[in-house]
Short mmCIF file of C-alpha atoms in Angstrom, two decimals:
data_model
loop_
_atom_site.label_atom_id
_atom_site.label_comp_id
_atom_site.label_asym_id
_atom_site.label_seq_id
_atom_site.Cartn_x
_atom_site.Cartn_y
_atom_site.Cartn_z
CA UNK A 644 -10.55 -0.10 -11.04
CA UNK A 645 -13.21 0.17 -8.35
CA UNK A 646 -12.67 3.55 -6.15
CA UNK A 647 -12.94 4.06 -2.73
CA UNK A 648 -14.50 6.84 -0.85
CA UNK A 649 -14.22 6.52 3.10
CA UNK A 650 -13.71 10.04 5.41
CA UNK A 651 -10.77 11.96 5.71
CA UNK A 652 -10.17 11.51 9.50
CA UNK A 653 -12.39 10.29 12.65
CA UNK A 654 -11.64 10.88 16.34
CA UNK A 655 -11.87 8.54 19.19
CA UNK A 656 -11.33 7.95 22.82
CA UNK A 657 -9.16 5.33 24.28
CA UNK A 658 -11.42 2.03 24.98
CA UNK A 659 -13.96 2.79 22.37
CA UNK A 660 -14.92 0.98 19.53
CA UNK A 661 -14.07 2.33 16.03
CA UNK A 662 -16.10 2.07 12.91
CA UNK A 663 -14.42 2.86 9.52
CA UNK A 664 -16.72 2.70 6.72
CA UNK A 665 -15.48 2.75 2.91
CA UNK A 666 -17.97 3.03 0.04
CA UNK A 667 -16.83 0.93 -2.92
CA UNK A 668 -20.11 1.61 -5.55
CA UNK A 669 -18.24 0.08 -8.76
CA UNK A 670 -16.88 -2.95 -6.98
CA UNK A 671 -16.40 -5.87 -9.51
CA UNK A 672 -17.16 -9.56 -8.66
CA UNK A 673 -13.61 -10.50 -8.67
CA UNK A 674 -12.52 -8.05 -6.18
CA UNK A 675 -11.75 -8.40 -2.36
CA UNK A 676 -11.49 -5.79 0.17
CA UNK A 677 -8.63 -4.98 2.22
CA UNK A 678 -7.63 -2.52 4.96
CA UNK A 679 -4.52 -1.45 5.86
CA UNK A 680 -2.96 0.49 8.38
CA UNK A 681 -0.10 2.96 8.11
CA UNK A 682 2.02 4.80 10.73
CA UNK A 683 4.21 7.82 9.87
CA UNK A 684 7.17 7.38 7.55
CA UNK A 685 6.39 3.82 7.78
CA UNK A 686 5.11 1.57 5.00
CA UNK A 687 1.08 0.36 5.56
CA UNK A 688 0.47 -2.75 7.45
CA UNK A 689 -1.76 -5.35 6.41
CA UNK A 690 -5.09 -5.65 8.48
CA UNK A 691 -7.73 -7.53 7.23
CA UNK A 692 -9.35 -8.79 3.93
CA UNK A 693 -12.51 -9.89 2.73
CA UNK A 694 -14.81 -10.81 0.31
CA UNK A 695 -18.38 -11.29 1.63
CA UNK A 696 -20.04 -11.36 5.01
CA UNK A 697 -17.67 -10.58 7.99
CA UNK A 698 -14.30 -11.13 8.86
CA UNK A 699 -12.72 -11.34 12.20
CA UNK A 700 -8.95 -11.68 12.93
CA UNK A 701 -6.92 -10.73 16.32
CA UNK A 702 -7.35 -6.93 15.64
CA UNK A 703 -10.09 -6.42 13.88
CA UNK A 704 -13.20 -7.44 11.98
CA UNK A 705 -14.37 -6.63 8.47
CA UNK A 706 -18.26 -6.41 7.64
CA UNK A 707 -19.36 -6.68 4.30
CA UNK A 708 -23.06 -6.21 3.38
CA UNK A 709 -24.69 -8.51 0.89
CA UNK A 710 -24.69 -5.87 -2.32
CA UNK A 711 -20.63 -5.56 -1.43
CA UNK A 712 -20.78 -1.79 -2.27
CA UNK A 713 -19.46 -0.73 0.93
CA UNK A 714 -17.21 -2.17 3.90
CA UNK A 715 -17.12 -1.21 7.70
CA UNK A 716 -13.63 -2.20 9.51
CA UNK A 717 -14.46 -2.46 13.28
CA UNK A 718 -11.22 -1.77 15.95
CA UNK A 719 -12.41 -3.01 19.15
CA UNK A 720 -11.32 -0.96 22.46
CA UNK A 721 -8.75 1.18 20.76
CA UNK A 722 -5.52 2.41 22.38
CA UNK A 723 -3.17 6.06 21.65
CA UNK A 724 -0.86 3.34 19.25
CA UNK A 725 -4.17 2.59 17.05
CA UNK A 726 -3.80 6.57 16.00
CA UNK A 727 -2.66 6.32 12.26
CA UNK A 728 -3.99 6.01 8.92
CA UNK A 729 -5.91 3.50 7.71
CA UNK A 730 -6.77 2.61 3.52
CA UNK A 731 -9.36 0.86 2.22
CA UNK A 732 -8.47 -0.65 -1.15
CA UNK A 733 -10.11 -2.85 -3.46
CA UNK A 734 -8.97 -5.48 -6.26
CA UNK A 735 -8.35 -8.09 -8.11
CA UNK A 736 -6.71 -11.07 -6.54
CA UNK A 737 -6.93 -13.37 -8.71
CA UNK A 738 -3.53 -14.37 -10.37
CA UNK A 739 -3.26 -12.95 -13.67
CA UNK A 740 -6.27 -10.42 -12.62
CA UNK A 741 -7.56 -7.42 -14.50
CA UNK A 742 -5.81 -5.38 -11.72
CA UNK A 743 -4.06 -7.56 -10.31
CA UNK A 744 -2.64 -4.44 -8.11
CA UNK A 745 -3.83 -2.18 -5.79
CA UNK A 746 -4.77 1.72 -5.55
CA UNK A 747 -4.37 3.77 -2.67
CA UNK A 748 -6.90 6.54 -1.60
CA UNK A 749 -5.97 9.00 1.15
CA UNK A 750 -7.31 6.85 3.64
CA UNK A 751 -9.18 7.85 7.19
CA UNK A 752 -6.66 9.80 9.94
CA UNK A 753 -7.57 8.24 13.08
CA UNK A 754 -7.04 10.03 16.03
CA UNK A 755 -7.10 8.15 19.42
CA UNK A 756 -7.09 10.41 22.51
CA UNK A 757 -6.46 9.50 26.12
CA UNK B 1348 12.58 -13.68 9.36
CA UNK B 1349 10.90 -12.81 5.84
CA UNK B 1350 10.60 -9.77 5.04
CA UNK B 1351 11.36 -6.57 2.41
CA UNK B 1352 14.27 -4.84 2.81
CA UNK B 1353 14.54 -0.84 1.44
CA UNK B 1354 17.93 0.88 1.48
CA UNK B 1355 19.26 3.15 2.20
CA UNK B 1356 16.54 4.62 4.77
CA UNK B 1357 17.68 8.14 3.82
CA UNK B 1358 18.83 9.12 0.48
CA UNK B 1359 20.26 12.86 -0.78
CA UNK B 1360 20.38 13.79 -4.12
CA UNK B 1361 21.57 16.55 -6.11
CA UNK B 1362 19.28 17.79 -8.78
CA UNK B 1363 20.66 16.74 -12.50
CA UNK B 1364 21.92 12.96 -10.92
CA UNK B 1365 19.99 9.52 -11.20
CA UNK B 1366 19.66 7.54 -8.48
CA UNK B 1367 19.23 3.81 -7.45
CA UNK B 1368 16.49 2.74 -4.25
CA UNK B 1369 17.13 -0.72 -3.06
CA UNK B 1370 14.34 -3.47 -2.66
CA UNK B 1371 15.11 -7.03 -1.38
CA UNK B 1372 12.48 -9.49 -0.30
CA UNK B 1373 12.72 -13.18 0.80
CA UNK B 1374 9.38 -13.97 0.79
CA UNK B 1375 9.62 -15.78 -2.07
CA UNK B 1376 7.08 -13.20 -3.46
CA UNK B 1377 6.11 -13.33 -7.15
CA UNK B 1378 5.29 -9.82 -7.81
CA UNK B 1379 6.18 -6.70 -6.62
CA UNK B 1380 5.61 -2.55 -6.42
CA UNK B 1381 7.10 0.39 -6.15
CA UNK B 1382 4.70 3.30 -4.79
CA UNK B 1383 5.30 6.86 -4.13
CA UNK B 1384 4.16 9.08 -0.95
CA UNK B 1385 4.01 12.40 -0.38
CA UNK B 1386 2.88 14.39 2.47
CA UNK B 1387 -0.52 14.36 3.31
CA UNK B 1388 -1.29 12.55 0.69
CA UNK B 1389 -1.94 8.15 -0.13
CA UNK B 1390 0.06 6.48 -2.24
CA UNK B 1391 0.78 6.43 -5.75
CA UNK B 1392 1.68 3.18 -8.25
CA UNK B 1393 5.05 3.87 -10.21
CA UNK B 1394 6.15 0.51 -12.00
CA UNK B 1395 4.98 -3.35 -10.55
CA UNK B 1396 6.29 -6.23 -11.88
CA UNK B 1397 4.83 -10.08 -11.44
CA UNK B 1398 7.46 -11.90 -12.78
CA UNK B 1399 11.47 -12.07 -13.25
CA UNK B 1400 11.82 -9.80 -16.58
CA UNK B 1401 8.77 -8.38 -16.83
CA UNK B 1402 7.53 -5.22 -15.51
CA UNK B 1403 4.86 -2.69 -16.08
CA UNK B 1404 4.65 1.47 -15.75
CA UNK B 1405 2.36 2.23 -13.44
CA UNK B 1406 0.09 5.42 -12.65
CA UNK B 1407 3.52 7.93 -12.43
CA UNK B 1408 6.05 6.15 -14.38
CA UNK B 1409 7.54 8.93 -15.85
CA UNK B 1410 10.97 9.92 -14.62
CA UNK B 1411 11.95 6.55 -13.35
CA UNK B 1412 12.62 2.82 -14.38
CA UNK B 1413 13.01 -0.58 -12.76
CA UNK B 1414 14.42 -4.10 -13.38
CA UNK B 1415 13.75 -7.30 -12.62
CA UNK B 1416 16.29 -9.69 -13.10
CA UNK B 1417 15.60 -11.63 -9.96
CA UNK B 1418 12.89 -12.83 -8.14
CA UNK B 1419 14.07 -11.41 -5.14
CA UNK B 1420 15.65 -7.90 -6.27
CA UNK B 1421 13.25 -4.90 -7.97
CA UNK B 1422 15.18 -1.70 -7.73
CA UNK B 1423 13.97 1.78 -8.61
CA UNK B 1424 16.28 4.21 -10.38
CA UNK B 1425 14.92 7.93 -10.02
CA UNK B 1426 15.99 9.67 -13.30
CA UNK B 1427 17.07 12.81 -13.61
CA UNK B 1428 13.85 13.31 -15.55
CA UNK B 1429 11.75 13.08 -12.75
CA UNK B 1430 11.06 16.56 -12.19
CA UNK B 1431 9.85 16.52 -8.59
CA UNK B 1432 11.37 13.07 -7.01
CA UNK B 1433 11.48 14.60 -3.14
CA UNK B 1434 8.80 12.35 -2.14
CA UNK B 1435 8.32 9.07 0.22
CA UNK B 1436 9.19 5.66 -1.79
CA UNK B 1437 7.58 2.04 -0.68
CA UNK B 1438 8.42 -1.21 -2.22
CA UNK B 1439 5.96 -4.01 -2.09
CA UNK B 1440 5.56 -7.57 -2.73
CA UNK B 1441 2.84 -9.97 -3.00
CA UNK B 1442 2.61 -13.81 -3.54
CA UNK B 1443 0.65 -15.02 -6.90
CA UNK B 1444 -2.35 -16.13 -5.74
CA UNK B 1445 -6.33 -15.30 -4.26
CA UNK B 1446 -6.72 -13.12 -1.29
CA UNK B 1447 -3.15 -11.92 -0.72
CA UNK B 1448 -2.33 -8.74 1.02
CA UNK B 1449 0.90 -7.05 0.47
CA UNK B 1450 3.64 -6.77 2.59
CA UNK B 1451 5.60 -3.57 2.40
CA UNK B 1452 9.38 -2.14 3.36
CA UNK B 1453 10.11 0.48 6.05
CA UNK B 1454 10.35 3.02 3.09
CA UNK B 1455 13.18 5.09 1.70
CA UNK B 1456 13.03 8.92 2.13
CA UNK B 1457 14.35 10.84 -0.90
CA UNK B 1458 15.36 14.27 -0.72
CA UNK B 1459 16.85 16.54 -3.62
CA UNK B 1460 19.16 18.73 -2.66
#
């Protein structure tokens, strides 16, 4: 299973742009990327996922460089409700994958102040 | 509106008794997970299962089984072999195919008592 490594917590203002980056050295050919986003005594929420190149949905956009060893998720003009944790997890999505599940890391505390 | 549903949201247990967490989904989901979460830290992969009667143990299985006699239903029974169960539990689901993300419950709090 490929493992992540992305920081332990980043700080922001409200209205700036927020750049998470998770290092994923081992990543396997089958795997995508995928970032999720978890409140307190909630269960994560799905963000984004990827495979190659860059992704863009209505909150936020994944870049993946060519070699696919690490991934940057972008949150454009954050807000005080964007504070929360966020994981970076790759895997296998293929049906009947090697994996075919997903491992959690500690993921990156973001802290959005006013 | 599809979705996973944990019960109960808050669950007491005395130390020695087993216990059963709830998971429903009607997503129509093929597989699904059970994680665990404790404070401060990410989560952790206790049993998944992606298909009706078929499950495996995942990174912390000890202490605890599951079923899956539905497609819909994968419950979690904490054991009283579990020495340490006080934790956060999430249940998951996924469909079966490429590029999926999972879709997760509200969670169900266990506390021993």
């Amino acid at each position: 299973l490929a493992k992540t490594t992305q920081p332990i917590s980043m700080d922001s203002y409200e209205g700036q742009e927020v750049n998470i980056t998770c290092s994923h050295n081992n990543i396997a050919t089958n795997d995508y990327i995928t970032w999720y986003q978890q409140f307190p005594s909630q269960g994560p929420r799905f963000i984004i996922q990827g495979y190659k190149t860059k992704v863009t949905n209505e909150v936020a956009s994944l870049f993946i460089p060519a070699d696919r060893k690490s991934s940057t998720l972008s949150l454009p003009r954050v807000s005080l409700s964007d504070t929360a944790v966020y994981y970076c997890l790759v895997g296998d999505m293929e049906p009947g994958g090697a994996t075919n599940k997903l491992i959690f890391g500690t993921g990156t505390l973001l802290a959005v102040q006013p | 509106d599809g979705g996973i549903t944990q019960s109960p949201k808050y669950l007491f247990r005395k130390e020695g008794q087993n216990v059963t967490l709830s998971c429903e989904q009607n997503l129509n989901h093929d597989a699904m997970y059970w994680y665990r979460q404790d404070p401060g830290q990410g989560l952790r992969l206790i049993y998944y299962s992606q298909i009706v009667n078929d499950f495996q143990k995942g990174d912390i299985a000890e202490g605890y089984s599951v079923s899956r006699e539905k497609k819909e239903s994968f419950p979690l029974t904490v054991t009283s072999a579990q020495k340490n169960p006080t934790a956060f539990y999430l249940c998951a689901s996924r469909p079966t195919g490429l590029g999926y993300g999972y879709t997760f419950g509200s969670g169900t709090r266990l506390t021993v008592v």
